[in-house]
XYZ file of C-alpha atoms in Angstrom:
611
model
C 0.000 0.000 0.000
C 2.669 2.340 0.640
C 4.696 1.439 -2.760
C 0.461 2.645 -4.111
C 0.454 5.166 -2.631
C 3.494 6.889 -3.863
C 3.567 5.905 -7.188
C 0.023 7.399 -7.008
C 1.497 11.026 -5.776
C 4.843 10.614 -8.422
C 2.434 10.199 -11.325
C 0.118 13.002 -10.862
C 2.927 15.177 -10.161
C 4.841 14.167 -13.233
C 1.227 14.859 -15.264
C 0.930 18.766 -13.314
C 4.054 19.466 -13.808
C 3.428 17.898 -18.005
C 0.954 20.325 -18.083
C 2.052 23.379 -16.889
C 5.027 23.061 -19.421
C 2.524 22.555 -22.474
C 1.033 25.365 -20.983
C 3.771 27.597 -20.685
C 5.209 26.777 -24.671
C 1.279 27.970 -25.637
C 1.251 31.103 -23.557
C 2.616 33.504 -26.841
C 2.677 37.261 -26.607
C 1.519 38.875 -30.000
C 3.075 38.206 -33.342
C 4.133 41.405 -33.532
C 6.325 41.280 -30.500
C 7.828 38.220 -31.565
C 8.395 39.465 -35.039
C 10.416 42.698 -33.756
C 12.004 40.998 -31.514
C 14.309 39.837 -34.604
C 15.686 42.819 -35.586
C 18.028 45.434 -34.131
C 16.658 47.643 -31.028
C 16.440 50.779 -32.456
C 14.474 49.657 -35.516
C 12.533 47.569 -32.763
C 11.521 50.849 -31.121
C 10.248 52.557 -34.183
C 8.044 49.433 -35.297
C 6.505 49.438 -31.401
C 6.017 53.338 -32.011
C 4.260 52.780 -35.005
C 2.572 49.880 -33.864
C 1.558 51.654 -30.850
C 0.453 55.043 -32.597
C -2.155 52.932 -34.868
C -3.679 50.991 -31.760
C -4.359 54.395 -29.755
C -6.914 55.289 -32.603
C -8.330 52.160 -33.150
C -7.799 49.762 -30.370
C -6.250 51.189 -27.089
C -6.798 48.535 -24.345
C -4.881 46.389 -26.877
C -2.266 49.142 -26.953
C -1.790 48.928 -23.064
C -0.904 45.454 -22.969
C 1.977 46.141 -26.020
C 2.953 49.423 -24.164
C 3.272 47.698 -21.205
C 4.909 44.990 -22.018
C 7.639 47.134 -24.288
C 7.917 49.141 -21.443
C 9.742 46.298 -19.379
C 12.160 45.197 -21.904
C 13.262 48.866 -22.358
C 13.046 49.272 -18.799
C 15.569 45.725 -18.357
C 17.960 47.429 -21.034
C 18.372 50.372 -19.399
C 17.043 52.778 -22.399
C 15.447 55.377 -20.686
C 14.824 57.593 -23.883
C 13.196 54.857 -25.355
C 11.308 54.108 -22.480
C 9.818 57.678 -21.732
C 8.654 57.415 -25.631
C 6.796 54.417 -25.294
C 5.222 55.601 -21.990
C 3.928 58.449 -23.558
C 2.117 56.772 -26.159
C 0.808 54.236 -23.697
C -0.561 56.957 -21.385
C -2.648 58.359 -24.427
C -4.334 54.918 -24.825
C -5.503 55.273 -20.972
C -6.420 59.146 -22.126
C -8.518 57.208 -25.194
C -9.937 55.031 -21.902
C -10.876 58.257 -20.087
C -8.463 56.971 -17.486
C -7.577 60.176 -16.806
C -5.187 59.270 -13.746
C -3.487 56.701 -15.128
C -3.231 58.719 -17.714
C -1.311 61.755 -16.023
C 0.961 58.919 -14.068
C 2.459 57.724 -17.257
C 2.924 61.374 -18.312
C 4.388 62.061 -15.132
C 6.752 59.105 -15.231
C 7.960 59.622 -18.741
C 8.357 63.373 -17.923
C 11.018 62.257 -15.448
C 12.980 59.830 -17.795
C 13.460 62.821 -20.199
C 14.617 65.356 -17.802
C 17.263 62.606 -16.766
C 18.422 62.282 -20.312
C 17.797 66.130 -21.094
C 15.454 65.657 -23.636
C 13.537 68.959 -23.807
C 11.310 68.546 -26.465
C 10.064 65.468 -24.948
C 9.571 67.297 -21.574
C 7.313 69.400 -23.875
C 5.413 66.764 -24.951
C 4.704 65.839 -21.508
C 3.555 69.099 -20.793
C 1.199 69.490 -23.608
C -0.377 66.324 -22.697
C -1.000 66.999 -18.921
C -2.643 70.453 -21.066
C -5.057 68.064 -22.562
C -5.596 65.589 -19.431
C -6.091 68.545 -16.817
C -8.362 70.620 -19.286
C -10.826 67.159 -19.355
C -10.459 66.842 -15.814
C -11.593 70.338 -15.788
C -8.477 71.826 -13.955
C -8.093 74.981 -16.337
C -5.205 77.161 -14.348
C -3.075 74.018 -14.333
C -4.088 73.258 -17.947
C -3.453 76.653 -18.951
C 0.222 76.772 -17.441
C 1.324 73.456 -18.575
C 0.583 74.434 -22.418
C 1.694 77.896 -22.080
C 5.500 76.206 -20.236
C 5.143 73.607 -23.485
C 4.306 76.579 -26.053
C 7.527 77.958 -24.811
C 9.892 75.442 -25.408
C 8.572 74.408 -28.687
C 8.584 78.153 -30.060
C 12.428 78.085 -28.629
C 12.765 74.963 -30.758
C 11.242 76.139 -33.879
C 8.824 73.035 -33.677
C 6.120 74.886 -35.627
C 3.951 71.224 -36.159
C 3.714 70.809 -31.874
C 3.459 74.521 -31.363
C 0.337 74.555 -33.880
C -0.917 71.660 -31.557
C -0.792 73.700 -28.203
C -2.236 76.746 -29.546
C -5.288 75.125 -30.546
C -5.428 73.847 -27.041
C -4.778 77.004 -25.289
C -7.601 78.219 -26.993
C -9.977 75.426 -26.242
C -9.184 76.369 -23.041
C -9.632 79.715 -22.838
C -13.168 79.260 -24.604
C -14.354 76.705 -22.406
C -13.492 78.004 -18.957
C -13.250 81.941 -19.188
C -15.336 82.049 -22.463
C -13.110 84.335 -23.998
C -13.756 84.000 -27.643
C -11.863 86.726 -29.071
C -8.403 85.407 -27.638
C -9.508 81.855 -28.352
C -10.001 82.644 -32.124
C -6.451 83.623 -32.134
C -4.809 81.358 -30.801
C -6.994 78.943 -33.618
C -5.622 81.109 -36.064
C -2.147 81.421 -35.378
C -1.897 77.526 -34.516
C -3.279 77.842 -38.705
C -0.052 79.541 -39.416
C 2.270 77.573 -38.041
C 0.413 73.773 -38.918
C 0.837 75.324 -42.970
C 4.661 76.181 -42.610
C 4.711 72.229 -42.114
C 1.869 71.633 -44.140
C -0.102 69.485 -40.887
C -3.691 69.023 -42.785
C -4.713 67.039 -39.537
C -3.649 70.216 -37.188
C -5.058 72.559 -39.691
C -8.566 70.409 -39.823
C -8.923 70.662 -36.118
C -8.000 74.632 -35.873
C -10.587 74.719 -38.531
C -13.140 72.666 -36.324
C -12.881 74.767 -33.400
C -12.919 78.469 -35.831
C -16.700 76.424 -36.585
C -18.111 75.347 -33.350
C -16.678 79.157 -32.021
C -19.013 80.254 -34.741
C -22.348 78.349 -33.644
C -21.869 79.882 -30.328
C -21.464 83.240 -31.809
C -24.674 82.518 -34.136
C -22.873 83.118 -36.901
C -24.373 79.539 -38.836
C -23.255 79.557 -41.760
C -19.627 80.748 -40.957
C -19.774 77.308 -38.638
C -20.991 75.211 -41.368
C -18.227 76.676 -43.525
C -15.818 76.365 -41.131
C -16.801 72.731 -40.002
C -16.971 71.334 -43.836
C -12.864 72.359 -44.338
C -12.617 70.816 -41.572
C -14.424 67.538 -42.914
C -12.784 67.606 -45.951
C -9.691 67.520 -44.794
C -10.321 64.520 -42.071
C -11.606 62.726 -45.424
C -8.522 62.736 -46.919
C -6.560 62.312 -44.264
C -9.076 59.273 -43.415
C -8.123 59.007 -39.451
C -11.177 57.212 -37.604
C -11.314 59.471 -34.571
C -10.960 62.909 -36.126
C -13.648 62.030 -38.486
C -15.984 60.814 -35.591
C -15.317 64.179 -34.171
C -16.270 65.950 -37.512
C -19.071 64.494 -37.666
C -20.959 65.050 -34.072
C -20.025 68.366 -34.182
C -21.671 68.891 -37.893
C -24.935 67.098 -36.035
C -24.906 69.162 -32.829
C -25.073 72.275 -35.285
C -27.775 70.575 -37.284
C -29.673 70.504 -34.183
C -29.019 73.234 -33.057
C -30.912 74.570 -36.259
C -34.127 71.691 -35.829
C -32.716 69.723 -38.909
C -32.929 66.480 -36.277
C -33.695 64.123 -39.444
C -29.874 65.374 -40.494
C -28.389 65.298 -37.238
C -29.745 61.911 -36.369
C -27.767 60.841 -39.483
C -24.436 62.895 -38.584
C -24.942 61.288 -35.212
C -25.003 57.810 -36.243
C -22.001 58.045 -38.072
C -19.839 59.494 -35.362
C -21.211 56.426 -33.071
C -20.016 53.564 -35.828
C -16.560 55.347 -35.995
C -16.388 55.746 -31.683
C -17.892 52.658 -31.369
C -14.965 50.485 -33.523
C -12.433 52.395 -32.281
C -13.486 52.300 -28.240
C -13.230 55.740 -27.344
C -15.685 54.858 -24.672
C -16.035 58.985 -24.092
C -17.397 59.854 -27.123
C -19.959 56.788 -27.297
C -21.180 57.725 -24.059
C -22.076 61.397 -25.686
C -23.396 60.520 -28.674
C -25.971 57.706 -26.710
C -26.916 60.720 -25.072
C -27.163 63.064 -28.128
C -28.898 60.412 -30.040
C -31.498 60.284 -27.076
C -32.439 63.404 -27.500
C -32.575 63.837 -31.046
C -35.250 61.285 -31.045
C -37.028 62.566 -28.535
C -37.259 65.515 -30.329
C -38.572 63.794 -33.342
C -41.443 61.751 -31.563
C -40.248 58.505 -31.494
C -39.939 57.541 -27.704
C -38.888 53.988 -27.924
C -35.787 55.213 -30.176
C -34.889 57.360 -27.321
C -35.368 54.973 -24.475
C -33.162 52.709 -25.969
C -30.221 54.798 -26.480
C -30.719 55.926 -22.918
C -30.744 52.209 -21.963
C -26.729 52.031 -23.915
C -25.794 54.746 -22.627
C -26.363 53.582 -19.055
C -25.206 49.937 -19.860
C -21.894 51.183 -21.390
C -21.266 53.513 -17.970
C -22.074 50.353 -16.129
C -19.605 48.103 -18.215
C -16.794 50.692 -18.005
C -17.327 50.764 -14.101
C -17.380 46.496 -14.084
C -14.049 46.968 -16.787
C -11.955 49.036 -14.342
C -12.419 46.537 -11.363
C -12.439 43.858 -13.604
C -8.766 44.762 -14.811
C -7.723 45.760 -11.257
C -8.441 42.858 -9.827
C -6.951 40.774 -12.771
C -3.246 42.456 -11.811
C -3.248 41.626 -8.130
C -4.480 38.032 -9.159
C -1.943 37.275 -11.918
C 1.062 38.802 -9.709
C -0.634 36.403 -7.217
C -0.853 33.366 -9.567
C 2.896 33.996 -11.326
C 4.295 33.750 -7.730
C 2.355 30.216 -7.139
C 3.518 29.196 -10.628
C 7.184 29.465 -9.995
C 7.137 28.059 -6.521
C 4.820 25.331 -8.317
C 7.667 24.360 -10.941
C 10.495 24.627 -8.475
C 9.248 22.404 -6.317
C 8.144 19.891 -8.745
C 11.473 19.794 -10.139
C 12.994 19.142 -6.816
C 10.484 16.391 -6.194
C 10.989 14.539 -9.883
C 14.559 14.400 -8.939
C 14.643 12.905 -5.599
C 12.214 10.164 -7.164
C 14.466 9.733 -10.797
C 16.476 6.922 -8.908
C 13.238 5.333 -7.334
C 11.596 5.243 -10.870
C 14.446 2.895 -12.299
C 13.638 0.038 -9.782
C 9.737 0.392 -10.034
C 8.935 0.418 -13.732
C 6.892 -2.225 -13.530
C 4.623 -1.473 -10.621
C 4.266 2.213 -12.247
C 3.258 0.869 -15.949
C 0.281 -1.281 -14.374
C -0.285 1.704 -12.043
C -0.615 3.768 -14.879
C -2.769 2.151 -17.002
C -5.224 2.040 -14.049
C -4.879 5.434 -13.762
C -5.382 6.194 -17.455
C -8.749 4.165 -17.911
C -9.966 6.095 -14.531
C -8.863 8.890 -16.141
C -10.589 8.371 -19.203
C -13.500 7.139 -17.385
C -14.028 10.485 -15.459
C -13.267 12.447 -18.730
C -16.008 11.146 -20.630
C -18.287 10.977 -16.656
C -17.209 15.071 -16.547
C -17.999 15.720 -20.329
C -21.704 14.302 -19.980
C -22.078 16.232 -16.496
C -20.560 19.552 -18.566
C -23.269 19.104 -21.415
C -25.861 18.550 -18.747
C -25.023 21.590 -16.790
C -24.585 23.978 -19.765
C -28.111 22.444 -21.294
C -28.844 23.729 -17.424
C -27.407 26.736 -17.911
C -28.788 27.594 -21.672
C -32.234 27.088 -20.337
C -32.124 29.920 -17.348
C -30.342 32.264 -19.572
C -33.162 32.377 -21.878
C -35.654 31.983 -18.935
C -33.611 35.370 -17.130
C -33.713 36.713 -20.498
C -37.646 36.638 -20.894
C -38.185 37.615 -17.321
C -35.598 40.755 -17.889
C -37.686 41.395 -21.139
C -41.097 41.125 -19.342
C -39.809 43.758 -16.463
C -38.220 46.039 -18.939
C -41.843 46.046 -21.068
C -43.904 46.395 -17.629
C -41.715 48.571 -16.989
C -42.308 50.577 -19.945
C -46.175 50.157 -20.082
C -46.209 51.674 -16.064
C -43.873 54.705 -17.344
C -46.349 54.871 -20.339
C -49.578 55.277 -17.904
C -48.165 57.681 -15.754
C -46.798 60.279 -17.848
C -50.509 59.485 -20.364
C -52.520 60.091 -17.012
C -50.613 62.871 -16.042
C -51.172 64.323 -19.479
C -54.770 64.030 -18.960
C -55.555 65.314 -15.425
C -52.800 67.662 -15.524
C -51.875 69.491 -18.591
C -55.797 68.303 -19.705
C -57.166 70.079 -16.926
C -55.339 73.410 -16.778
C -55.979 73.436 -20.926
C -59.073 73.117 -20.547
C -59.478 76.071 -17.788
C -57.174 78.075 -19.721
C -59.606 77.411 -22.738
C -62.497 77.908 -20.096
C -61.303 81.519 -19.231
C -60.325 82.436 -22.664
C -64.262 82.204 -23.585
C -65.036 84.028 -20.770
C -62.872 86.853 -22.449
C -64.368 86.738 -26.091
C -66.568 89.596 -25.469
C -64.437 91.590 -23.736
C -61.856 91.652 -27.175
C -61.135 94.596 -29.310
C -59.391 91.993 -31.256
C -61.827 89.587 -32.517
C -59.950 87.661 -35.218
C -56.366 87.439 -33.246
C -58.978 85.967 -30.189
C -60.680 83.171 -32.672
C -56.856 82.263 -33.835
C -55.853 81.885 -30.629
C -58.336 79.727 -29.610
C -58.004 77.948 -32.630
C -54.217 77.062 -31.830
C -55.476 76.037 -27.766
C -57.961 73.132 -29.485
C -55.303 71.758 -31.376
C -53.337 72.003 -28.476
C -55.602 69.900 -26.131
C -56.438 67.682 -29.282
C -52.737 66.760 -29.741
C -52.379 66.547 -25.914
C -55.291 63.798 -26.230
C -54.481 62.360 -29.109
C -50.041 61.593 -27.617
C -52.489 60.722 -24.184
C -54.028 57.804 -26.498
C -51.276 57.217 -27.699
C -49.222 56.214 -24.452
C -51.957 54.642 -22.973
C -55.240 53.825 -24.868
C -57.845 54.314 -22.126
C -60.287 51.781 -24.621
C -57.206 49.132 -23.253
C -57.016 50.184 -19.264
C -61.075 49.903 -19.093
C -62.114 47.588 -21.722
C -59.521 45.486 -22.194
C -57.527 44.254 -25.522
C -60.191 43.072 -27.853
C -62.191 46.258 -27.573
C -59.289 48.794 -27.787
C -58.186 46.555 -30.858
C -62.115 47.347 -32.172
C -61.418 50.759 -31.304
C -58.266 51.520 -32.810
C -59.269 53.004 -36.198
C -61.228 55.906 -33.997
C -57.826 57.144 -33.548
C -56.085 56.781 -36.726
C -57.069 58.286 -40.320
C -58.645 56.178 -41.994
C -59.359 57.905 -45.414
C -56.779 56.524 -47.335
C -56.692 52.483 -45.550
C -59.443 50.700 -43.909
C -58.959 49.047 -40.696
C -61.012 45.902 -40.425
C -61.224 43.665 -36.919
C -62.554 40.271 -35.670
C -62.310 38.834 -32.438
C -63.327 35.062 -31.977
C -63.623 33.428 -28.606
C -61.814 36.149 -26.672
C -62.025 35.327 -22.982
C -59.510 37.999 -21.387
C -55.852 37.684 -20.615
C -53.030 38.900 -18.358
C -52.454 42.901 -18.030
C -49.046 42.359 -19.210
C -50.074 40.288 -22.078
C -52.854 42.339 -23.759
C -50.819 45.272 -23.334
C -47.769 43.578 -25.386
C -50.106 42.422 -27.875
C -51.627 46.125 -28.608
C -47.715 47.378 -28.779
C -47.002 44.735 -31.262
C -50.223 45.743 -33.254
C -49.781 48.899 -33.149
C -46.356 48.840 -34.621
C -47.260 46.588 -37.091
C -50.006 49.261 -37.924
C -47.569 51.898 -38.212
C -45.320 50.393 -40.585
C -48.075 49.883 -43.237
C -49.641 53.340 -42.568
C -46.303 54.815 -43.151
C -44.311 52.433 -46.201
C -47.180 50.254 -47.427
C -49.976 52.194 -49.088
C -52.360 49.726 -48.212
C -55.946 50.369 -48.952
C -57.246 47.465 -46.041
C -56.009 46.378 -42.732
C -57.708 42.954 -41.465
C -56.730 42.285 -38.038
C -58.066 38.760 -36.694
C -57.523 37.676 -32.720
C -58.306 33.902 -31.839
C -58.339 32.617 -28.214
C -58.123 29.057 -28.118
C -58.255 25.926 -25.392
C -54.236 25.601 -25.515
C -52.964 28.845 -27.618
C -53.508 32.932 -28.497
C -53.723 33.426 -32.274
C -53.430 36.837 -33.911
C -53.053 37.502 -37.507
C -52.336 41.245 -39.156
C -52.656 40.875 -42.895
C -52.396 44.250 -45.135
C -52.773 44.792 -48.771
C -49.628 46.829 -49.618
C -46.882 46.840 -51.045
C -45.075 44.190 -49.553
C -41.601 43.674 -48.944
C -38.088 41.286 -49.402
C -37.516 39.272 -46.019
C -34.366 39.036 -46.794
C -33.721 42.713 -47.533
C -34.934 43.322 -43.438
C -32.363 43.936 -40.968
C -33.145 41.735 -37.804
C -31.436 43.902 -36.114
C -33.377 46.912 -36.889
C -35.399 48.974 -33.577
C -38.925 48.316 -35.017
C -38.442 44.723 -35.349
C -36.307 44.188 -32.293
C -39.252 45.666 -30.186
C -41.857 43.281 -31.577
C -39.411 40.217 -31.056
C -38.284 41.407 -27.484
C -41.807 41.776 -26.418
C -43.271 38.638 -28.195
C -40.650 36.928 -26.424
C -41.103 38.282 -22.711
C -44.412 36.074 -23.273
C -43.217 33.389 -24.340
C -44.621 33.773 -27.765
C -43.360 33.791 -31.176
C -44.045 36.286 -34.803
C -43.601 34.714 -38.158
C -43.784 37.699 -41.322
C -44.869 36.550 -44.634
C -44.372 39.254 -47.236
C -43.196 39.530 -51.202
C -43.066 42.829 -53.267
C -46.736 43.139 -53.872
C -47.927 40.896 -52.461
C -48.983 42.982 -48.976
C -47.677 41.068 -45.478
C -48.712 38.984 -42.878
C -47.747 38.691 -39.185
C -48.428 35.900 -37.507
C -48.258 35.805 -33.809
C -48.592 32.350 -31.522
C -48.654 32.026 -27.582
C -49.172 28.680 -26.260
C -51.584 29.288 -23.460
C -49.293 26.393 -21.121
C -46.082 28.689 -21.101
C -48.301 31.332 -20.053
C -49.659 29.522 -17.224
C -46.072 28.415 -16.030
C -45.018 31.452 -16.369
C -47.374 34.346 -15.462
């Protein structure tokens, strides 16, 4: 038993210690590193700058890790020089991050490594960056002196390109925190002097930028739309992801500025594909916001709720990132240290047993088969208990996922009532006594026609106030229920130009919840064909039977590709999402002229298991 037992404990250390080696020759850093890693040190450094410069525009956390990792090997060799250069670059991917103090450590830290090798242009970089990182941090006095101490050296230097750089800065600064536009349009103007002795188009396109937005605050519109499309035209050429971004939500935030939402929606979205790919998590966050509004403004309240909804969960991720990545240091500085206590005293283990082995071969051949086919044996035992679990776990996702779905649309449908109710007894009610007390007046008026227009405008008032009332919460569906408001629903639309046509078979009442999702779904549904189909009917047919809830929409237009539909689109992600919080399903059957159908099932057992 004791012979057993130790071959037991010599063979599972021989298969740990297997392991960790094959897992230690897989562990690779990134192609690149090892590819650089071939050729001489300076030409290394310039290939990692390069390298570097491309991933804080377009992928920065993935800059970090190369930063940080360069960093060490310059740090082992003793290149300070190199070092601080790297650093730099590495603390503008954390500025990319909105890291802001990691950001100003690595500035801080690189700072240092040039004054020890007297590199003063590099100490000007430094400076002009802890410009940019105390101006977002909203520290304007020590934002101001840092670029005005870096504006000196570089003037010293004749380094017209970085110069052109800080002046634009100075005079974002001066605009944002003492407002003074006059100075600030200088500054923009002579950083445009210097950028064209070099010919910089990208320092050039942002001086012309910030000439623009100056403008929009001045009112001068069209001088900012002039302004702004230089600007644009130059980013086009110049094709860098993050100035273009830029250009673009600051084209939309004029746009609506004016009321031309339709346009800014558009500039909008293309700033958020260009800040979403390239993770400047900043700018996202804004334009979420931006985009919010925007469709807010134009009516369409679901639109807007959703954006609100990213911009939240993107806050929320960045929060779970930053801890996330915290803890992940202390635990892999934790788990290194285990490692290499691991292997050495493995090693020293194999090598007091290397003499035992020769005299036991035999017993540790059967003892290893044994082990193998128990081995195997709890491989293919843990593989069926894996499949079971994730089967396990696949089901309560989508079960979390419908009950997330379900509160998000309740949710909804209580936010819907309350702001429709407080329409009506609120803003109704002091309409209508405004309306009351405006009659009261008609007599009294020298000025009998501006009176009857003016009571004109106040009914159209309190008939759109009624009619967005409705249209938040039908009060046909809080009394009556879903197969009445369904009846009901052409008293609120227009029906000149389509014909709305219902039947209800068999209709025995539901859940709140459920008749409410139903009447969303329709009423989207209705919308799309009132708005692209030019349909002259509407049929709308709701079934209740013993073991399932039927509902068919059928329209006469024009009719659509399926394929040519995004699934991702908002419309049709609603109507899934909500479907789906019921445990129900929506099937579309449309060709080009040929009109569409919508078919929607709920199997009346889910329901009941899940009310």
């Amino acid at each position: 038993m004791m012979l057993t037992g130790k071959y037991i404990r010599r063979f599972l250390l021989s298969c740990t210690f297997l392991f960790f080696c094959q897992w230690l020759a897989a562990y690779n850093i990134d192609s690149l590193v090892t590819t650089i890693g071939q050729v001489p040190l300076d030409d290394q450094h310039k290939k990692i700058e390069k390298e570097l410069t491309r991933l804080r525009d377009t992928n920065p956390a993935e800059g970090i890790e190369l930063g940080n990792y360069w960093i060490n090997i310059l740090n082992e060799k003793q290149q300070s020089k190199k070092a601080a250069d790297i650093i730099l670059i590495t603390a503008n991917c954390y500025y990319r991050l909105a890291n802001y103090n990691l950001n100003l450590q690595y500035i801080q830290t690189a700072r240092n490594l040039y004054k020890m090798t007297d590199d003063q242009k590099g100490e000007a970089m430094c400076l002009k960056d802890m410009g940019f990182t105390y101006s977002k941090m909203d520290q304007n006095q020590d934002a101001i002196t840092a670029l005005q101490s870096a504006a000196e050296i570089f003037s010293r230097m004749n380094d017209y390109q970085e110069l052109a750089v800080t002046y634009n800065h100075m005079g974002n600064v001066l605009e944002k925190w003492k407002n003074d536009l006059t100075t600030a349009e200088m500054f923009y103007r002579k950083s445009i002097e210097n950028a064209q002795k070099v010919n910089d188009k990208q320092c050039i396109s942002y001086s012309l930028e910030f000439i623009g937005i100056l403008k929009s605050k001045l009112n001068q519109n069209d001088s900012a739309v002039f302004y702004l499309n230089q600007s644009l035209a130059l980013r086009k050429q110049l094709n860098n992801p993050l100035d273009l971004a830029i250009s673009y939500t600051n084209m939309a935030e004029i746009l609506e500025k004016n009321g031309n939402y339709h346009e800014a929606n558009s500039y909008y979205s293309h700033a958020l594909r260009i800040s979403s790919s390239i993770q400047y998590h900043d700018l996202t966050n804004f334009l979420y916001g931006n985009l919010s509004k925007v469709q807010r403004k134009k009516g369409n309240l679901d639109s807007a709720i959703t954006y609100l909804e990213l911009q939240q969960a993107l806050k929320d991720s960045l929060f779970n990132l930053q801890k996330t990545k915290e803890f992940a240091k202390i635990k892999a500085q934790y788990e290194d240290q285990l490692k290499e206590e691991k292997i050495l005293t493995l090693r020293n283990e194999l090598e007091l047993d290397e003499e035992k082995d020769k005299r036991k071969t035999y017993f540790l051949t059967a003892i290893i088969a044994i082990l193998g086919s128990a081995v195997l044996l709890g491989v293919i035992i843990g593989i069926m208990i894996y499949n079971r679990q994730q089967k396990k776990v696949a089901k309560e996702k989508i079960s979390q996922e419908r009950l997330r779905n379900k509160m998000i649309i309740e949710a909804e449908e209580k936010e819907r009532t309350r702001i429709a109710k407080d329409l009506h007894d609120s803003l109704g009610q002091m309409l209508a006594a405004l309306k009351m007390n405006l009659n009261s007046l008609s007599n009294q008026s020298d000025h009998n026609g501006q009176f009857k227009k003016t009571a004109q405008i106040l009914d159209d008032t309190i008939a759109e106030m009624r009619s967005i009332s409705h249209a938040m919460m039908p009060e046909s569906l809080v009394k009556n229920g879903l197969a009445q408001a369904l009846v009901d629903i052409s008293s609120h639309i227009d029906t000149s130009q389509t014909a709305i046509h219902v039947n209800v078979e068999n209709w025995k009442g539901w859940t709140t919840t459920g008749e409410y999702v139903l009447y969303r779904i329709v009423q989207e549904l209705l919308n799309n064909t009132l708005k692209h189909a030019d349909a002259k009917n509407v049929n709308i047919e709701l079934n209740q039977f013993e073991d399932e809830i039927n509902l068919i929409y059928e329209d006469d237009g024009t009719g659509f590709e399926l394929s040519g539909v995004k699934s991702d689109g908002i419309g049709l992600q609603n109507m899934n999402n909500r479907i789906s919080s019921i445990n129900g399903e929506i099937q579309f059957d449309s060709k080009p002229g040929s009109g569409t159908t919508a078919i929607i099932s709920i199997p009346l057992t889910h329901i009941n298991e899940n009310p």
